[in-house]
Amino acid sequence: MNHSHSLWRAEASLLLRSNRNVLALILLLVLSAASVWSGIVQVQDQRATIERVEREQVRDLAAVEEANAGPEGEAGYNAYYAFMLTQDPPPPLAFAAIGQRDLQPYVLRVRALGLQSQLYDSETYNPELALPGVFDWAFVLIYLLPLVVIALGHDLVTAEREGGRLRLLLSLPGNGLWRRRVGLRYTAVLLAIGLPLIIGAMIMAAPAVSIATMILIAALYSAFWFGLAMLIGGATRASTTAAATMIGCWIILTLILPTLAQAVIARAVPVAKGVDLTLAQREVVHHGWDVPKEETFARFFVNHPEWRGQEEFEGRFHWKWYYAMHQVGDEAVAADVSAYRDSLKKRETMTKLLGYVLPGVGTMNVLHRMADTDIQGQLAYQDSIAAFHTKLRQFYYPYFFEEQAFDHSDFAMIPRYEPRSSGGTPPTEALAALAFLSLLVLALGSRRLLNAGREQGGR
Amino acid sequence: MTAVKLIAREEWRMLARNRSGLIATGLLVLLILVAGFTSLESRSAIEADRTRYQASVDETFDAQPDRHPHRMVHYGQFLFRPIAPLAFFDAGVNSFTGNTIFLEGHRQNSANFAEARQSSLLLRFGQLTPAFILQTLAPLLLIFLAFASVAREKERATLKLLLAQGIGGRSLIAGKMLGHGAIALAVGLPAFALLLGFAATGAADWATVGVMIIAYACWLLLWAFASVIISALVARPRDALAILMGLWMITIILLPRALPEAASAQNQLATKIETEIALHRDLLKIGDSHDPDDPYFNDFRDEVLDRYGVRTVEELPVQYAGLVAIEGERLTTQIYADAAQRQAAREREQNAFVHTFSVLSPLIAIRQLSMTLAGSDPAAHQDFLDQSEAFRYEFVQRLNRMQAELLPEIGGEDPRISAAYWQEVPRFSYSPFNPLADRTRIIWPLLVLAGWLAALCVLALFAARRIGGVAR
């Protein structure tokens, strides 16, 4: 016990004696801390923005109420002018994996008009700032951690041979040496990447289980790279060659293959349906003015039979017809909407499949699904907006069809959007695939390392 | 001079025997070509799509039946942003900006359906264009080819031999720089050929392509030179590799990602909702045309009555509501334009903040220069937005004038004008953005790249002196 303890201590001082190793570990720690801090700042900015918008919204709604609600108030005008706020606050893990939250709107106002012409509006963001991608913990883990592993692990065997110590080391009994050497480096890397995340999670009050899962993901991803380091380190003769080969692997796995795959997916799954459905919806809504009103009502009653028989009105215009026309416009493009969403989901699925073979992509997928900051999270937000929009319409219909006045008490009853309960669960399949891939490479790597040691040492 | 050439030639001979180096170079060149052709192909597919969409929406606009002109104001027009020809080379922010915009009266809608919002996070790994390969991957290749160039000679003690033969430190460094500089340019050659071919077909002009080639040549030389110099300054090839990898990681991967966070934390953009609410409030401050006692619109009415020499609105030869619509559109457009300008100015400030760091990370300079020249930078997108806004104002006012002038003759409960008039409403014709129009956006990053090259040359002199000192 005491003996093994001192062996570990010796290994640790060996690890820390190298400037390069210490520098690499400190760099990883600093970058991990900086990314967590930057993620927290961004999440807090988003929260502050939501609060700011909420305050503005209260003032705006008050003005709309004053202008349109009252004993003589018409529901139609209120529904037309009262934009209702929906918001998607950052999920608890968003600080670690911001994902698409820098591009996708997290506040959106909708009114009782056609949803499909409101749902895809962009929020203002600076495209040039979005271009290089976000700087968050997920980025440090996926891109930079492998480089630190390469710095620490590429010369495990080769450095010993270059230093003329390999024969001596191999003459020692047991495999404990390599296990200690790799295990120590592995633990140091995990601590450097993981500690800032844990502190960040405490600040942001993120659920402990999720953070533990994220650390597990980091552990698996690091295991892959250490496995690769042993695999390559055991097969090459010079440290420089080993480093160059590993960097080559990193380039291929995190830069070249993902970009190639992105180009292939973008080609294979077109998403033009988004434009199609917008154009089609406009045609239906505007065409509504030129066709007999009975026709519009007939289509409206298919899904809203409860208002059948109340469509008659005097004159050219009535709010019930106007809003029915908008709803018919939405319903007419339902097939396009689901085709559009299917194309987005298909792109996600293809990326998920790619993650089964590319550990960087797999790690990205799992992290962002857990953080709920990927396309799926955005689609869920859109779903919740659509459900709210339905509630909003249903609220107004009695006022339109029964021609009730819209007083202040009615205004107070306009439904408000409740933020969806966000926070994804770790996708078990993808996590299992990542675990399989990482552990496989780790096992192969350690076998290769031991064999290589014996072969080369025996020479 | 011959010594310099001799050393360069020897370096090439060495590299020709380095099998992995040859394979990596071959792969990179192949990758540039693959990226070039797939990107070219996808650009023409997108462009064809947008042209088709534009033609079809223009056609449906013409095909609308007899209507009240105000209905056509809200039927509106869709515009699809054409892609600049060179965007195949550098997609710039094109995937991050919306490419479809719906134009209607008294509203400024956002450009929607940006590719990045419709793609998985994979897009954030980068896009396969020649620019991505040249900016991100080519420096790595140049590092790999050159990191050992001088340090190797030191480690094997051949350096002393060379110096003893009378080859000075300067000639040695110059020779290695010549050798690796030539390789850097050779690596860029397929991309340059692609650009030149494009200019030859007339799809891009020679000046733009020329500046683009100069910029990338500077960029590639910069990494080749830096690799040789670092190699000369350290004792072992391994150290050179570690330092150069660190430089690459910081300047190409880390800083470009970290700086935007700093820029957006400093200077936040208002959300669309806040802007809309503020605009609405500003409008109400000017006046409410529905309010019979509104001072602004009462003055407006009196002025109109004066102009036509009549006493009441009913006596006007034109429809008064149409005139109010014209005035209202003028007011809203002004307020919208002010807000849009403020927003654009804030974005420019954020970008300028990032650009100042190009002194530290030349990637920022080459990226900015490259997308500017390719017509895929934010300025080109802003130009499209400006053009579309000018067009929106023109077509909405045309319809408003139709309402004012034609409706009094028609009258009736449901006044509509003939569908024939829709063909008189202007259609959007995009005038391509000239990236060379604003020279400052080109000159500053070029100066940064030239400055880096100059600084490296000074550093090379220093390295040469140190090496020369070894012999003594």
PDB file of C-alpha atoms in Angstrom, chain A residues 20 27 31 38 41-42 45 49 52-53 56-57 59-60 80-81 83 85-86 99-100 102-109 111 119-136 139 142-144 147 154-155 159 162 239-240 243-244 247-248 250-256 258-263 265-267 271-279 282-283 285-287 289-290 315-316 340 344 347-348 351 354 360-361 364 368 373-375 378 382, chain B residues 27 31 34 38 41-42 45 49 53 56-57 60-61 64-67 71 74-78 80 92-93 95-100 102 107 109-128 132 136-137 140 144 147 237-238 241-242 245 248-250 253-254 256-261 263-265 268-278 280-281 284 290 343 346-348 350-351 354-355 367-368 371 377-378 381 413-416:
ATOM      1  CA  ARG A  20       5.093  21.264 -21.349  1.00  0.00           C
ATOM      2  CA  LEU A  27      -3.986  26.073 -20.224  1.00  0.00           C
ATOM      3  CA  LEU A  31      -9.687  27.777 -20.929  1.00  0.00           C
ATOM      4  CA  SER A  38     -18.294  33.168 -20.724  1.00  0.00           C
ATOM      5  CA  VAL A  41     -22.273  35.632 -18.875  1.00  0.00           C
ATOM      6  CA  GLN A  42     -24.170  34.717 -22.014  1.00  0.00           C
ATOM      7  CA  ASP A  45     -27.397  38.239 -20.719  1.00  0.00           C
ATOM      8  CA  THR A  49     -32.826  40.408 -22.162  1.00  0.00           C
ATOM      9  CA  ARG A  52     -36.072  43.718 -20.306  1.00  0.00           C
ATOM     10  CA  VAL A  53     -38.434  42.548 -23.027  1.00  0.00           C
ATOM     11  CA  GLU A  56     -41.396  46.594 -22.368  1.00  0.00           C
ATOM     12  CA  GLN A  57     -44.154  44.144 -23.130  1.00  0.00           C
ATOM     13  CA  ARG A  59     -45.984  48.767 -21.062  1.00  0.00           C
ATOM     14  CA  ASP A  60     -46.963  47.919 -24.609  1.00  0.00           C
ATOM     15  CA  TYR A  80     -55.021  42.499 -33.840  1.00  0.00           C
ATOM     16  CA  TYR A  81     -52.931  44.849 -31.748  1.00  0.00           C
ATOM     17  CA  PHE A  83     -48.943  40.870 -29.485  1.00  0.00           C
ATOM     18  CA  LEU A  85     -44.890  37.496 -25.594  1.00  0.00           C
ATOM     19  CA  THR A  86     -43.450  34.007 -25.577  1.00  0.00           C
ATOM     20  CA  GLY A  99     -25.540  25.491 -28.972  1.00  0.00           C
ATOM     21  CA  GLN A 100     -27.823  27.464 -31.260  1.00  0.00           C
ATOM     22  CA  ASP A 102     -27.077  32.633 -30.174  1.00  0.00           C
ATOM     23  CA  LEU A 103     -29.033  32.331 -33.437  1.00  0.00           C
ATOM     24  CA  GLN A 104     -32.450  31.019 -32.529  1.00  0.00           C
ATOM     25  CA  PRO A 105     -34.942  33.452 -31.069  1.00  0.00           C
ATOM     26  CA  TYR A 106     -35.673  33.000 -27.385  1.00  0.00           C
ATOM     27  CA  VAL A 107     -38.313  35.721 -27.290  1.00  0.00           C
ATOM     28  CA  LEU A 108     -41.021  35.903 -29.915  1.00  0.00           C
ATOM     29  CA  ARG A 109     -44.330  37.752 -29.978  1.00  0.00           C
ATOM     30  CA  ARG A 111     -50.930  37.466 -32.122  1.00  0.00           C
ATOM     31  CA  LEU A 119     -43.301  31.616 -36.305  1.00  0.00           C
ATOM     32  CA  TYR A 120     -40.123  31.786 -38.397  1.00  0.00           C
ATOM     33  CA  ASP A 121     -39.235  35.433 -37.833  1.00  0.00           C
ATOM     34  CA  SER A 122     -35.591  35.995 -37.012  1.00  0.00           C
ATOM     35  CA  GLU A 123     -34.308  37.742 -33.953  1.00  0.00           C
ATOM     36  CA  THR A 124     -31.584  40.330 -34.442  1.00  0.00           C
ATOM     37  CA  TYR A 125     -28.107  38.914 -34.107  1.00  0.00           C
ATOM     38  CA  ASN A 126     -24.810  39.938 -35.583  1.00  0.00           C
ATOM     39  CA  PRO A 127     -23.985  37.323 -38.229  1.00  0.00           C
ATOM     40  CA  GLU A 128     -20.277  38.056 -38.219  1.00  0.00           C
ATOM     41  CA  LEU A 129     -20.069  37.371 -34.496  1.00  0.00           C
ATOM     42  CA  ALA A 130     -22.041  34.142 -34.914  1.00  0.00           C
ATOM     43  CA  LEU A 131     -19.860  32.934 -37.790  1.00  0.00           C
ATOM     44  CA  PRO A 132     -16.917  31.399 -35.866  1.00  0.00           C
ATOM     45  CA  GLY A 133     -19.217  29.569 -33.436  1.00  0.00           C
ATOM     46  CA  VAL A 134     -19.769  30.073 -29.733  1.00  0.00           C
ATOM     47  CA  PHE A 135     -17.058  29.886 -27.114  1.00  0.00           C
ATOM     48  CA  ASP A 136     -18.410  27.608 -24.410  1.00  0.00           C
ATOM     49  CA  PHE A 139     -16.187  23.883 -27.493  1.00  0.00           C
ATOM     50  CA  ILE A 142     -14.582  18.964 -28.149  1.00  0.00           C
ATOM     51  CA  TYR A 143     -11.825  20.977 -29.841  1.00  0.00           C
ATOM     52  CA  LEU A 144      -9.160  21.838 -27.329  1.00  0.00           C
ATOM     53  CA  LEU A 147      -4.849  18.826 -28.189  1.00  0.00           C
ATOM     54  CA  HIS A 154       1.813  11.350 -27.558  1.00  0.00           C
ATOM     55  CA  ASP A 155       5.279  10.428 -26.249  1.00  0.00           C
ATOM     56  CA  ALA A 159      10.072   9.567 -25.002  1.00  0.00           C
ATOM     57  CA  GLU A 162      14.471   8.340 -26.921  1.00  0.00           C
ATOM     58  CA  SER A 239       7.887  11.403 -30.617  1.00  0.00           C
ATOM     59  CA  THR A 240       7.591  13.972 -33.377  1.00  0.00           C
ATOM     60  CA  ALA A 243       2.614  14.045 -32.349  1.00  0.00           C
ATOM     61  CA  ALA A 244       2.190  14.780 -36.052  1.00  0.00           C
ATOM     62  CA  ILE A 247      -2.658  16.027 -34.799  1.00  0.00           C
ATOM     63  CA  GLY A 248      -3.493  14.629 -38.218  1.00  0.00           C
ATOM     64  CA  TRP A 250      -7.514  15.435 -34.708  1.00  0.00           C
ATOM     65  CA  ILE A 251      -7.744  17.491 -37.901  1.00  0.00           C
ATOM     66  CA  ILE A 252      -9.540  14.721 -39.730  1.00  0.00           C
ATOM     67  CA  LEU A 253     -11.932  13.943 -36.876  1.00  0.00           C
ATOM     68  CA  THR A 254     -12.850  17.458 -35.780  1.00  0.00           C
ATOM     69  CA  LEU A 255     -12.263  19.644 -38.810  1.00  0.00           C
ATOM     70  CA  ILE A 256     -12.409  17.749 -42.075  1.00  0.00           C
ATOM     71  CA  PRO A 258     -17.602  17.140 -39.867  1.00  0.00           C
ATOM     72  CA  THR A 259     -17.379  19.829 -42.568  1.00  0.00           C
ATOM     73  CA  LEU A 260     -17.553  17.236 -45.334  1.00  0.00           C
ATOM     74  CA  ALA A 261     -20.533  15.609 -43.625  1.00  0.00           C
ATOM     75  CA  GLN A 262     -22.241  18.971 -43.195  1.00  0.00           C
ATOM     76  CA  ALA A 263     -21.887  19.625 -46.926  1.00  0.00           C
ATOM     77  CA  ILE A 265     -26.250  16.549 -45.318  1.00  0.00           C
ATOM     78  CA  ALA A 266     -27.081  20.028 -46.610  1.00  0.00           C
ATOM     79  CA  ARG A 267     -27.182  18.610 -50.126  1.00  0.00           C
ATOM     80  CA  VAL A 271     -35.170  22.570 -46.431  1.00  0.00           C
ATOM     81  CA  ALA A 272     -36.891  24.722 -49.037  1.00  0.00           C
ATOM     82  CA  LYS A 273     -40.294  23.801 -47.619  1.00  0.00           C
ATOM     83  CA  GLY A 274     -39.961  26.661 -45.157  1.00  0.00           C
ATOM     84  CA  VAL A 275     -40.131  29.161 -47.990  1.00  0.00           C
ATOM     85  CA  ASP A 276     -42.818  27.135 -49.771  1.00  0.00           C
ATOM     86  CA  LEU A 277     -45.121  27.107 -46.786  1.00  0.00           C
ATOM     87  CA  THR A 278     -44.695  30.845 -46.223  1.00  0.00           C
ATOM     88  CA  LEU A 279     -45.564  31.590 -49.829  1.00  0.00           C
ATOM     89  CA  ARG A 282     -49.814  34.115 -48.030  1.00  0.00           C
ATOM     90  CA  GLU A 283     -51.702  32.996 -51.131  1.00  0.00           C
ATOM     91  CA  VAL A 285     -54.900  34.220 -46.705  1.00  0.00           C
ATOM     92  CA  HIS A 286     -55.020  36.880 -49.423  1.00  0.00           C
ATOM     93  CA  HIS A 287     -57.099  34.746 -51.714  1.00  0.00           C
ATOM     94  CA  TRP A 289     -60.581  38.255 -49.699  1.00  0.00           C
ATOM     95  CA  ASP A 290     -61.541  37.298 -53.239  1.00  0.00           C
ATOM     96  CA  GLY A 315     -71.888  44.111 -44.517  1.00  0.00           C
ATOM     97  CA  ARG A 316     -68.522  43.349 -46.036  1.00  0.00           C
ATOM     98  CA  TYR A 340     -40.515  21.361 -43.332  1.00  0.00           C
ATOM     99  CA  LEU A 344     -35.073  19.714 -40.058  1.00  0.00           C
ATOM    100  CA  ARG A 347     -30.821  16.718 -40.678  1.00  0.00           C
ATOM    101  CA  GLU A 348     -30.671  16.184 -36.915  1.00  0.00           C
ATOM    102  CA  THR A 351     -26.004  14.285 -37.554  1.00  0.00           C
ATOM    103  CA  LEU A 354     -22.635  10.601 -37.749  1.00  0.00           C
ATOM    104  CA  GLY A 360     -16.389  14.757 -31.462  1.00  0.00           C
ATOM    105  CA  VAL A 361     -19.741  14.968 -33.213  1.00  0.00           C
ATOM    106  CA  MET A 364     -21.508  17.536 -29.340  1.00  0.00           C
ATOM    107  CA  HIS A 368     -26.486  19.775 -26.596  1.00  0.00           C
ATOM    108  CA  THR A 373     -29.998  23.939 -26.980  1.00  0.00           C
ATOM    109  CA  ASP A 374     -30.067  22.138 -30.337  1.00  0.00           C
ATOM    110  CA  ILE A 375     -32.595  22.207 -33.200  1.00  0.00           C
ATOM    111  CA  GLN A 378     -35.936  25.077 -30.899  1.00  0.00           C
ATOM    112  CA  GLN A 382     -42.020  26.376 -31.620  1.00  0.00           C
TER     113      GLN A 382
ATOM    114  CA  LEU B  27      -4.728  15.644 -49.603  1.00  0.00           C
ATOM    115  CA  LEU B  31      -9.547  19.009 -50.458  1.00  0.00           C
ATOM    116  CA  VAL B  34     -13.278  19.162 -53.788  1.00  0.00           C
ATOM    117  CA  THR B  38     -18.888  21.195 -54.411  1.00  0.00           C
ATOM    118  CA  GLU B  41     -22.102  23.482 -57.490  1.00  0.00           C
ATOM    119  CA  SER B  42     -24.129  24.209 -54.375  1.00  0.00           C
ATOM    120  CA  ALA B  45     -28.059  25.264 -57.148  1.00  0.00           C
ATOM    121  CA  ASP B  49     -33.533  28.062 -56.676  1.00  0.00           C
ATOM    122  CA  TYR B  53     -38.594  31.508 -56.567  1.00  0.00           C
ATOM    123  CA  SER B  56     -42.571  32.620 -59.517  1.00  0.00           C
ATOM    124  CA  VAL B  57     -43.481  35.183 -56.832  1.00  0.00           C
ATOM    125  CA  THR B  60     -48.134  35.445 -58.845  1.00  0.00           C
ATOM    126  CA  PHE B  61     -48.008  39.155 -58.031  1.00  0.00           C
ATOM    127  CA  GLN B  64     -53.606  38.830 -58.527  1.00  0.00           C
ATOM    128  CA  PRO B  65     -57.201  39.777 -59.317  1.00  0.00           C
ATOM    129  CA  ASP B  66     -58.828  43.246 -59.209  1.00  0.00           C
ATOM    130  CA  ARG B  67     -58.328  44.609 -55.708  1.00  0.00           C
ATOM    131  CA  ARG B  71     -54.731  44.974 -50.099  1.00  0.00           C
ATOM    132  CA  HIS B  74     -50.161  43.889 -47.571  1.00  0.00           C
ATOM    133  CA  TYR B  75     -50.042  41.138 -50.148  1.00  0.00           C
ATOM    134  CA  GLY B  76     -46.550  42.537 -50.499  1.00  0.00           C
ATOM    135  CA  GLN B  77     -43.586  41.187 -52.370  1.00  0.00           C
ATOM    136  CA  PHE B  78     -41.054  38.505 -51.533  1.00  0.00           C
ATOM    137  CA  PHE B  80     -34.742  36.391 -52.529  1.00  0.00           C
ATOM    138  CA  GLY B  92     -18.818  34.320 -45.357  1.00  0.00           C
ATOM    139  CA  VAL B  93     -21.888  35.095 -43.293  1.00  0.00           C
ATOM    140  CA  SER B  95     -25.403  30.909 -44.041  1.00  0.00           C
ATOM    141  CA  PHE B  96     -26.067  33.089 -41.031  1.00  0.00           C
ATOM    142  CA  THR B  97     -28.150  35.759 -42.694  1.00  0.00           C
ATOM    143  CA  GLY B  98     -31.712  35.271 -43.825  1.00  0.00           C
ATOM    144  CA  ASN B  99     -32.062  35.121 -47.565  1.00  0.00           C
ATOM    145  CA  THR B 100     -35.803  35.673 -47.957  1.00  0.00           C
ATOM    146  CA  PHE B 102     -41.201  39.752 -47.169  1.00  0.00           C
ATOM    147  CA  ARG B 107     -43.612  47.066 -41.542  1.00  0.00           C
ATOM    148  CA  ASN B 109     -39.875  42.301 -41.683  1.00  0.00           C
ATOM    149  CA  SER B 110     -36.762  40.348 -40.904  1.00  0.00           C
ATOM    150  CA  ALA B 111     -34.888  38.362 -43.508  1.00  0.00           C
ATOM    151  CA  ASN B 112     -35.708  34.756 -42.661  1.00  0.00           C
ATOM    152  CA  PHE B 113     -34.697  31.154 -43.243  1.00  0.00           C
ATOM    153  CA  ALA B 114     -30.983  31.480 -42.608  1.00  0.00           C
ATOM    154  CA  GLU B 115     -29.290  28.172 -43.335  1.00  0.00           C
ATOM    155  CA  ALA B 116     -27.585  28.111 -39.929  1.00  0.00           C
ATOM    156  CA  ARG B 117     -30.974  28.128 -38.197  1.00  0.00           C
ATOM    157  CA  GLN B 118     -32.049  25.149 -40.254  1.00  0.00           C
ATOM    158  CA  SER B 119     -28.913  23.059 -39.884  1.00  0.00           C
ATOM    159  CA  SER B 120     -27.746  20.921 -37.035  1.00  0.00           C
ATOM    160  CA  LEU B 121     -24.865  22.178 -34.925  1.00  0.00           C
ATOM    161  CA  LEU B 122     -22.562  20.461 -37.389  1.00  0.00           C
ATOM    162  CA  LEU B 123     -22.547  23.693 -39.369  1.00  0.00           C
ATOM    163  CA  ARG B 124     -20.636  25.326 -36.526  1.00  0.00           C
ATOM    164  CA  PHE B 125     -17.650  23.057 -37.243  1.00  0.00           C
ATOM    165  CA  GLY B 126     -17.131  25.106 -40.397  1.00  0.00           C
ATOM    166  CA  GLN B 127     -18.259  25.066 -43.976  1.00  0.00           C
ATOM    167  CA  LEU B 128     -16.477  23.271 -46.755  1.00  0.00           C
ATOM    168  CA  PHE B 132     -12.093  27.442 -44.944  1.00  0.00           C
ATOM    169  CA  THR B 136      -7.778  26.912 -41.225  1.00  0.00           C
ATOM    170  CA  LEU B 137      -6.045  23.854 -42.612  1.00  0.00           C
ATOM    171  CA  LEU B 140      -1.255  23.498 -40.341  1.00  0.00           C
ATOM    172  CA  PHE B 144       4.178  20.463 -40.601  1.00  0.00           C
ATOM    173  CA  PHE B 147       8.708  23.180 -38.335  1.00  0.00           C
ATOM    174  CA  PRO B 237      12.081  20.403 -33.909  1.00  0.00           C
ATOM    175  CA  ARG B 238       9.673  19.193 -31.233  1.00  0.00           C
ATOM    176  CA  LEU B 241       6.128  22.067 -33.479  1.00  0.00           C
ATOM    177  CA  ALA B 242       4.689  22.706 -30.014  1.00  0.00           C
ATOM    178  CA  MET B 245       0.719  24.416 -32.879  1.00  0.00           C
ATOM    179  CA  TRP B 248      -2.160  28.112 -34.656  1.00  0.00           C
ATOM    180  CA  MET B 249      -4.606  27.082 -31.958  1.00  0.00           C
ATOM    181  CA  ILE B 250      -4.706  30.510 -30.359  1.00  0.00           C
ATOM    182  CA  ILE B 253      -9.285  28.482 -33.296  1.00  0.00           C
ATOM    183  CA  LEU B 254      -9.417  30.267 -29.968  1.00  0.00           C
ATOM    184  CA  PRO B 256     -11.800  34.172 -33.390  1.00  0.00           C
ATOM    185  CA  ARG B 257     -14.297  32.421 -31.130  1.00  0.00           C
ATOM    186  CA  ALA B 258     -13.540  34.166 -27.881  1.00  0.00           C
ATOM    187  CA  LEU B 259     -13.434  37.741 -29.222  1.00  0.00           C
ATOM    188  CA  PRO B 260     -17.039  37.856 -30.454  1.00  0.00           C
ATOM    189  CA  GLU B 261     -18.215  37.005 -26.930  1.00  0.00           C
ATOM    190  CA  ALA B 263     -17.705  42.180 -28.415  1.00  0.00           C
ATOM    191  CA  SER B 264     -21.305  41.217 -27.753  1.00  0.00           C
ATOM    192  CA  ALA B 265     -20.890  41.523 -23.992  1.00  0.00           C
ATOM    193  CA  GLN B 268     -25.592  44.504 -26.798  1.00  0.00           C
ATOM    194  CA  LEU B 269     -28.101  44.566 -29.614  1.00  0.00           C
ATOM    195  CA  ALA B 270     -31.716  45.378 -28.885  1.00  0.00           C
ATOM    196  CA  THR B 271     -34.160  42.592 -29.642  1.00  0.00           C
ATOM    197  CA  LYS B 272     -36.578  42.939 -32.504  1.00  0.00           C
ATOM    198  CA  ILE B 273     -39.444  43.170 -30.008  1.00  0.00           C
ATOM    199  CA  GLU B 274     -37.935  46.116 -28.149  1.00  0.00           C
ATOM    200  CA  THR B 275     -37.245  47.875 -31.438  1.00  0.00           C
ATOM    201  CA  GLU B 276     -40.812  47.319 -32.615  1.00  0.00           C
ATOM    202  CA  ILE B 277     -42.334  48.574 -29.388  1.00  0.00           C
ATOM    203  CA  ALA B 278     -40.124  51.661 -29.394  1.00  0.00           C
ATOM    204  CA  HIS B 280     -44.694  52.052 -32.311  1.00  0.00           C
ATOM    205  CA  ARG B 281     -44.337  54.521 -29.456  1.00  0.00           C
ATOM    206  CA  LEU B 284     -47.823  57.556 -31.810  1.00  0.00           C
ATOM    207  CA  HIS B 290     -57.411  57.873 -36.819  1.00  0.00           C
ATOM    208  CA  GLN B 343     -28.767  48.676 -35.236  1.00  0.00           C
ATOM    209  CA  ARG B 346     -23.998  48.866 -33.420  1.00  0.00           C
ATOM    210  CA  GLU B 347     -23.209  45.696 -35.359  1.00  0.00           C
ATOM    211  CA  ARG B 348     -20.443  47.525 -37.186  1.00  0.00           C
ATOM    212  CA  GLN B 350     -19.013  45.091 -32.580  1.00  0.00           C
ATOM    213  CA  ASN B 351     -17.265  43.912 -35.724  1.00  0.00           C
ATOM    214  CA  VAL B 354     -13.114  42.208 -33.281  1.00  0.00           C
ATOM    215  CA  HIS B 355     -11.229  43.563 -36.305  1.00  0.00           C
ATOM    216  CA  ARG B 367     -11.293  36.308 -43.033  1.00  0.00           C
ATOM    217  CA  GLN B 368     -12.632  39.841 -43.231  1.00  0.00           C
ATOM    218  CA  MET B 371     -15.516  37.590 -47.348  1.00  0.00           C
ATOM    219  CA  ASP B 377     -19.689  39.819 -45.723  1.00  0.00           C
ATOM    220  CA  PRO B 378     -22.214  41.655 -43.527  1.00  0.00           C
ATOM    221  CA  HIS B 381     -25.953  41.682 -46.825  1.00  0.00           C
ATOM    222  CA  GLU B 413     -68.823  49.973 -51.374  1.00  0.00           C
ATOM    223  CA  ASP B 414     -66.026  47.641 -52.444  1.00  0.00           C
ATOM    224  CA  PRO B 415     -63.734  49.716 -54.662  1.00  0.00           C
ATOM    225  CA  ARG B 416     -61.193  47.721 -56.614  1.00  0.00           C
TER     226      ARG B 416
END
